[in-house]
Coordinates of C-alpha atoms in Angstrom, one line a residue:
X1 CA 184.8 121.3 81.3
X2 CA 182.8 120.6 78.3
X3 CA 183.6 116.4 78.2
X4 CA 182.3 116.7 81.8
X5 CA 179.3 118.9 80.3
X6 CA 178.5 116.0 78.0
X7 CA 179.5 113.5 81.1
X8 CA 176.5 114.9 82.8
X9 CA 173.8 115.6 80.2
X10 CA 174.6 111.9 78.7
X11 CA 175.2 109.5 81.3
X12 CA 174.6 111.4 84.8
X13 CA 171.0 113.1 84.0
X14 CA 172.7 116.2 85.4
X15 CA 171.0 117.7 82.6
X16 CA 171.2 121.7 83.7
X17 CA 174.8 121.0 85.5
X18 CA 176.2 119.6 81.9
X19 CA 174.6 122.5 80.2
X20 CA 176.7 125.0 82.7
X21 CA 179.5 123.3 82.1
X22 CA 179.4 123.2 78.1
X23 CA 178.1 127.1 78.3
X24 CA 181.3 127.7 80.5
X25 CA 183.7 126.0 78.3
X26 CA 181.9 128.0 74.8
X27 CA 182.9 130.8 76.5
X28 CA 186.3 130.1 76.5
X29 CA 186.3 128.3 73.1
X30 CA 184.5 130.1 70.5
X31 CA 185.1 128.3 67.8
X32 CA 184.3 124.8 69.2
X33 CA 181.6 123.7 67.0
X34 CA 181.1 120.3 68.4
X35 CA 180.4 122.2 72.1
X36 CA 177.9 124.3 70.3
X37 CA 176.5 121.3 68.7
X38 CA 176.2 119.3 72.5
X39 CA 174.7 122.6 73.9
X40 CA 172.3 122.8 71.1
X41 CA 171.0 119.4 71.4
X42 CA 171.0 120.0 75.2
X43 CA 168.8 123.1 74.5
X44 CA 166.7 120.6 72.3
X45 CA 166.5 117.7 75.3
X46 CA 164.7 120.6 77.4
X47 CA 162.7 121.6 74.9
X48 CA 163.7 124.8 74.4
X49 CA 163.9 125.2 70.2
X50 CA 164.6 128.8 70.2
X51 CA 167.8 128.9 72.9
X52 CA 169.1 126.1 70.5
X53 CA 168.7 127.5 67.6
X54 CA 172.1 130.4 68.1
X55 CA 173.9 127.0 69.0
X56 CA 173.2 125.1 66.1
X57 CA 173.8 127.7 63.6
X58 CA 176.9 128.6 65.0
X59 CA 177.8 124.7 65.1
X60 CA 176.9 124.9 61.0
X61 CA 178.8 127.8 60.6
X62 CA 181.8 126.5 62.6
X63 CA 181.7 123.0 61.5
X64 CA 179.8 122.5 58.5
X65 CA 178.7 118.5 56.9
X66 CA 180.1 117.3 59.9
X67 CA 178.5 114.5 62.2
X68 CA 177.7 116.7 65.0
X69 CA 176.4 119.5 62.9
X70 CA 174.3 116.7 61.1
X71 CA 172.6 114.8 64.1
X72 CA 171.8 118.6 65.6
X73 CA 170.2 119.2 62.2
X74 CA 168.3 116.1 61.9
X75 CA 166.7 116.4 65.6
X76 CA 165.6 119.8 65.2
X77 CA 164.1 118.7 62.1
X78 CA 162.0 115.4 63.3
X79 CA 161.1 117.9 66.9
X80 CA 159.3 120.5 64.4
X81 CA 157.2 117.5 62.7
X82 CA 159.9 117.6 59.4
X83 CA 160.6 113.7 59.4
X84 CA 161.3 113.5 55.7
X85 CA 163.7 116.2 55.3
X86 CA 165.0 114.9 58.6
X87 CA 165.6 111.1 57.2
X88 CA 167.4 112.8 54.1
X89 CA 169.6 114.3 56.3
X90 CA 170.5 111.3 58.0
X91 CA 170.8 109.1 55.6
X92 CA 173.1 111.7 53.9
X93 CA 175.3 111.8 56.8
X94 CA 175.5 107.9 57.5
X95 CA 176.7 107.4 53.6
X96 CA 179.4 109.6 54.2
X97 CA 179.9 109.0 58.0
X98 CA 183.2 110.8 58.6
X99 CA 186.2 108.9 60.7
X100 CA 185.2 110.3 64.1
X101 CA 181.7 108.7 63.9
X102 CA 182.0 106.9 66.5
X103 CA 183.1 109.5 69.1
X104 CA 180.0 110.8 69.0
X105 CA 178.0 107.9 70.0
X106 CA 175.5 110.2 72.1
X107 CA 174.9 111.9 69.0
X108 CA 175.4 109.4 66.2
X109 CA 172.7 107.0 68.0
X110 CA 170.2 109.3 67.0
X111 CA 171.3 109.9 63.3
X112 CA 171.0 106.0 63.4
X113 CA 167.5 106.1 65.0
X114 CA 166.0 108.8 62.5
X115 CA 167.4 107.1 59.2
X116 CA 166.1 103.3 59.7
X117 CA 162.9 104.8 61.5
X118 CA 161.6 106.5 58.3
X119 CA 162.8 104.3 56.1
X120 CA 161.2 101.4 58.0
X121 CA 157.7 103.5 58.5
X122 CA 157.8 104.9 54.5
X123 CA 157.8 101.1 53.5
X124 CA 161.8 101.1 52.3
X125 CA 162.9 98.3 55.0
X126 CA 165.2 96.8 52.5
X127 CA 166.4 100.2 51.9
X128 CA 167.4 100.3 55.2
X129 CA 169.2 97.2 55.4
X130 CA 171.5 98.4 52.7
X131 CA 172.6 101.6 54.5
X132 CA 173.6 99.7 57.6
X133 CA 175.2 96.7 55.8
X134 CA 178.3 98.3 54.8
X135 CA 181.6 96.9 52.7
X136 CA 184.3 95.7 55.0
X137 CA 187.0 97.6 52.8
X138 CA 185.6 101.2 55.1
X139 CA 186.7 100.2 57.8
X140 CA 190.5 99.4 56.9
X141 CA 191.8 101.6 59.7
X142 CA 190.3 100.3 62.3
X143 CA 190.7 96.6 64.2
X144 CA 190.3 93.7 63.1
X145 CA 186.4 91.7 63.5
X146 CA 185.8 88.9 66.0
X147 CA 185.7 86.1 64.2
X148 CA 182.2 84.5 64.2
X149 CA 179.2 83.3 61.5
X150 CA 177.1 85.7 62.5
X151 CA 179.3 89.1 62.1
X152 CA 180.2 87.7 58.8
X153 CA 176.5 87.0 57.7
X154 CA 175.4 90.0 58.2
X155 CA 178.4 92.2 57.7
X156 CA 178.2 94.3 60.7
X157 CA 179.5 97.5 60.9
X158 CA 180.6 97.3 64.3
X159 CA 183.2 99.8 64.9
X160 CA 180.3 102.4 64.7
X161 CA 178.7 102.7 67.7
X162 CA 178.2 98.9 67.7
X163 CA 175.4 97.6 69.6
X164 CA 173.3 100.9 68.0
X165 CA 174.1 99.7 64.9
X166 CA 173.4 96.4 65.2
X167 CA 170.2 96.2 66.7
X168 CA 169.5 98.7 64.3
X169 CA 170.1 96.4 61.4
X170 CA 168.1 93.7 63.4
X171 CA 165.0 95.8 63.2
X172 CA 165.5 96.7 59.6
X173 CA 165.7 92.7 58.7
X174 CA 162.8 92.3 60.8
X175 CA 160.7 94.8 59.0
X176 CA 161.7 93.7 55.7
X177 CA 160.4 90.2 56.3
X178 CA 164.0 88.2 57.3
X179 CA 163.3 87.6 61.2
X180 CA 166.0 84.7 61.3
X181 CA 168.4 87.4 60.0
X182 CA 167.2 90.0 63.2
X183 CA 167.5 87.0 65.5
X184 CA 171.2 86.0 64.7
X185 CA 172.1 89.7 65.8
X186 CA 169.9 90.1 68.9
X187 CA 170.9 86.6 70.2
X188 CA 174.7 88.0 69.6
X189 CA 175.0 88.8 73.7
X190 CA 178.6 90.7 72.1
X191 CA 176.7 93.3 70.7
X192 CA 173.3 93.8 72.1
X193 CA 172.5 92.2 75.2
X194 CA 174.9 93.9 78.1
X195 CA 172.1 95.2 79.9
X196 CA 170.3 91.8 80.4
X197 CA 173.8 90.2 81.9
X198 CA 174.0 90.1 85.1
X199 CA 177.7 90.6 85.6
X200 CA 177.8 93.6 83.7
X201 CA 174.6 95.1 85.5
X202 CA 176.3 96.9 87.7
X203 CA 178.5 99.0 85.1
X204 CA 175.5 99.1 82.5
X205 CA 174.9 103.1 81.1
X206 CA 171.2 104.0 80.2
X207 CA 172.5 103.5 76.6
X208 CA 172.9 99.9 77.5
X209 CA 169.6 99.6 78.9
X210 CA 167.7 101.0 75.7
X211 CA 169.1 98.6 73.3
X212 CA 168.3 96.1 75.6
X213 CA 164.8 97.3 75.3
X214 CA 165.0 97.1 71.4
X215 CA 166.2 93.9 71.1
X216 CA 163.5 92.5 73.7
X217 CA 160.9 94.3 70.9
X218 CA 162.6 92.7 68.3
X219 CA 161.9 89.2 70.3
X220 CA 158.7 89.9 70.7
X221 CA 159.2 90.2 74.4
X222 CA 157.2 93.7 75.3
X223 CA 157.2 93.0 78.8
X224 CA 160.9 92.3 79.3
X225 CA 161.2 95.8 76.9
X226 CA 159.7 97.5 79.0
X227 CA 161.5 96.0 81.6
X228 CA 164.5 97.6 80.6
X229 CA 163.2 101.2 79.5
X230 CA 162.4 101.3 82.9
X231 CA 165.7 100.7 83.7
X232 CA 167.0 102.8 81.3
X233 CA 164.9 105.8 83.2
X234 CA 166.4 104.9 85.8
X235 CA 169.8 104.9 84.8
X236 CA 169.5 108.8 83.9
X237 CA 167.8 108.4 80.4
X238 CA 167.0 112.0 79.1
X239 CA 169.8 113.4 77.2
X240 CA 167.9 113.0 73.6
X241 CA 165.0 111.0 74.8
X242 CA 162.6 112.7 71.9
X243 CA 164.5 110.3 69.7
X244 CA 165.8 107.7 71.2
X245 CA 162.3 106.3 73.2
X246 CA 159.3 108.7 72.2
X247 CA 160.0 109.0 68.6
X248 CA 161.8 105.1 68.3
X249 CA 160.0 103.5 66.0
X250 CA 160.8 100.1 67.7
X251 CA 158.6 100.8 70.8
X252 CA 155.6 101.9 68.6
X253 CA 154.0 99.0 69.2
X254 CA 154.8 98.9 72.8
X255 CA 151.4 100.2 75.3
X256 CA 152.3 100.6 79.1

């Protein structure tokens, strides 16, 4: 029941329906960290520190250093006004990313998020760029690159959560001064664009939507980003949302 759980909570915006179901499946599986983690960070969505705070430190004491553990930390950290220790954290955790990463993309977004945002805001753009550009030789077990100038400019680490990662990267080169650099990745409709094409509308998650929204920013294009944050609502945006819109550095500049 708990995949549903995180089913509901992350695509759905059955928010107390996935929390049932993750609670339901703890009970039967004790020792589960990453269930504690997802109902920790569902306690967190709702705003609700202290019923997430059991969660997560059973998720540390169950899985410790993993990603899961990690992004719980990191959140809890940037919702009590602890960016820095937060951004340590993350950073932390990307350098040593583990191999199921990516199978926590409604998790690992948000390590992503915290990292590059206070890097970007402490003045360490550049810093940022090198934690996302990352050697090809990490990613032996995985398949192969599309071919392409612009995945091999910029070295993409694209089995990681992709588009997050990307768009990511897009904003760090923009804040460290190398626009043509953000604008090869943001024009890469592989990795980024899905929620602006209109064939792949109708199958678009809310994730799809937000990095839409982010690239739009990155374009200079507030009015389109805003465009698709409302679409992202819309398309049940709340598991997370202190991180991934409110706290996003690349909407700060955005006023509704």
């Amino acid at each position: 029941p708990w995949m549903l759980g995180k089913l509901q909570v992350g695509h759905l915006g059955e928010i107390s329906g996935g929390l049932q179901s993750m609670l339901s499946s703890a009970d039967i599986d004790h020792d589960d960290y990453e269930i504690a983690a997802y109902v920790a960070m569902t306690y967190l969505t709702l705003e609700m520190p202290e019923a997430a705070a059991p969660w997560l430190q059973r998720a540390m004491t169950d899985g410790p250093g993993t990603v899961t553990t990690r992004v719980v930390e990191a959140v809890d950290l940037v919702l009590r006004d602890e960016d820095e220790g937060a951004a340590l954290l993350a950073i932390e955790a990307l350098r040593n990313r583990p191999s199921r990463f990516g199978a926590h993309g409604m998790l690992a977004d948000s390590l992503i998020i915290i990292a590059v945002n206070q890097l970007i805001v402490t003045g360490r753009a550049e810093e940022a760029v090198a934690l996302l550009e990352t050697e090809e030789s990490n990613y032996s077990d995985f398949p192969s690159l599309p071919p392409g100038p612009q995945v091999q400019d910029t070295m993409l680490a694209v089995r990681d959560i992709p588009r997050r990662w990307s768009v990511a990267l897009a904003s760090a080169y923009r804040a460290a001064g190398r626009p043509q650099k953000a604008t090869e990745i943001v024009e890469n409709p592989t990795f980024t664009r899905l929620g602006s094409i209109n064939e792949y509308r109708e199958n678009a998650l809310n994730i799809d939507y937000l990095i839409e929204a982010e690239a739009r920013v990155i374009e200079g294009d507030t009015s389109g980003a805003l465009d698709m944050l409302e679409a992202a609502v819309d398309a049940n945006l709340y598991f997370n949302w202190q991180i991934r819109v409110e706290r996003n550095n690349a909407f700060s500049g955005i006023q509704s």
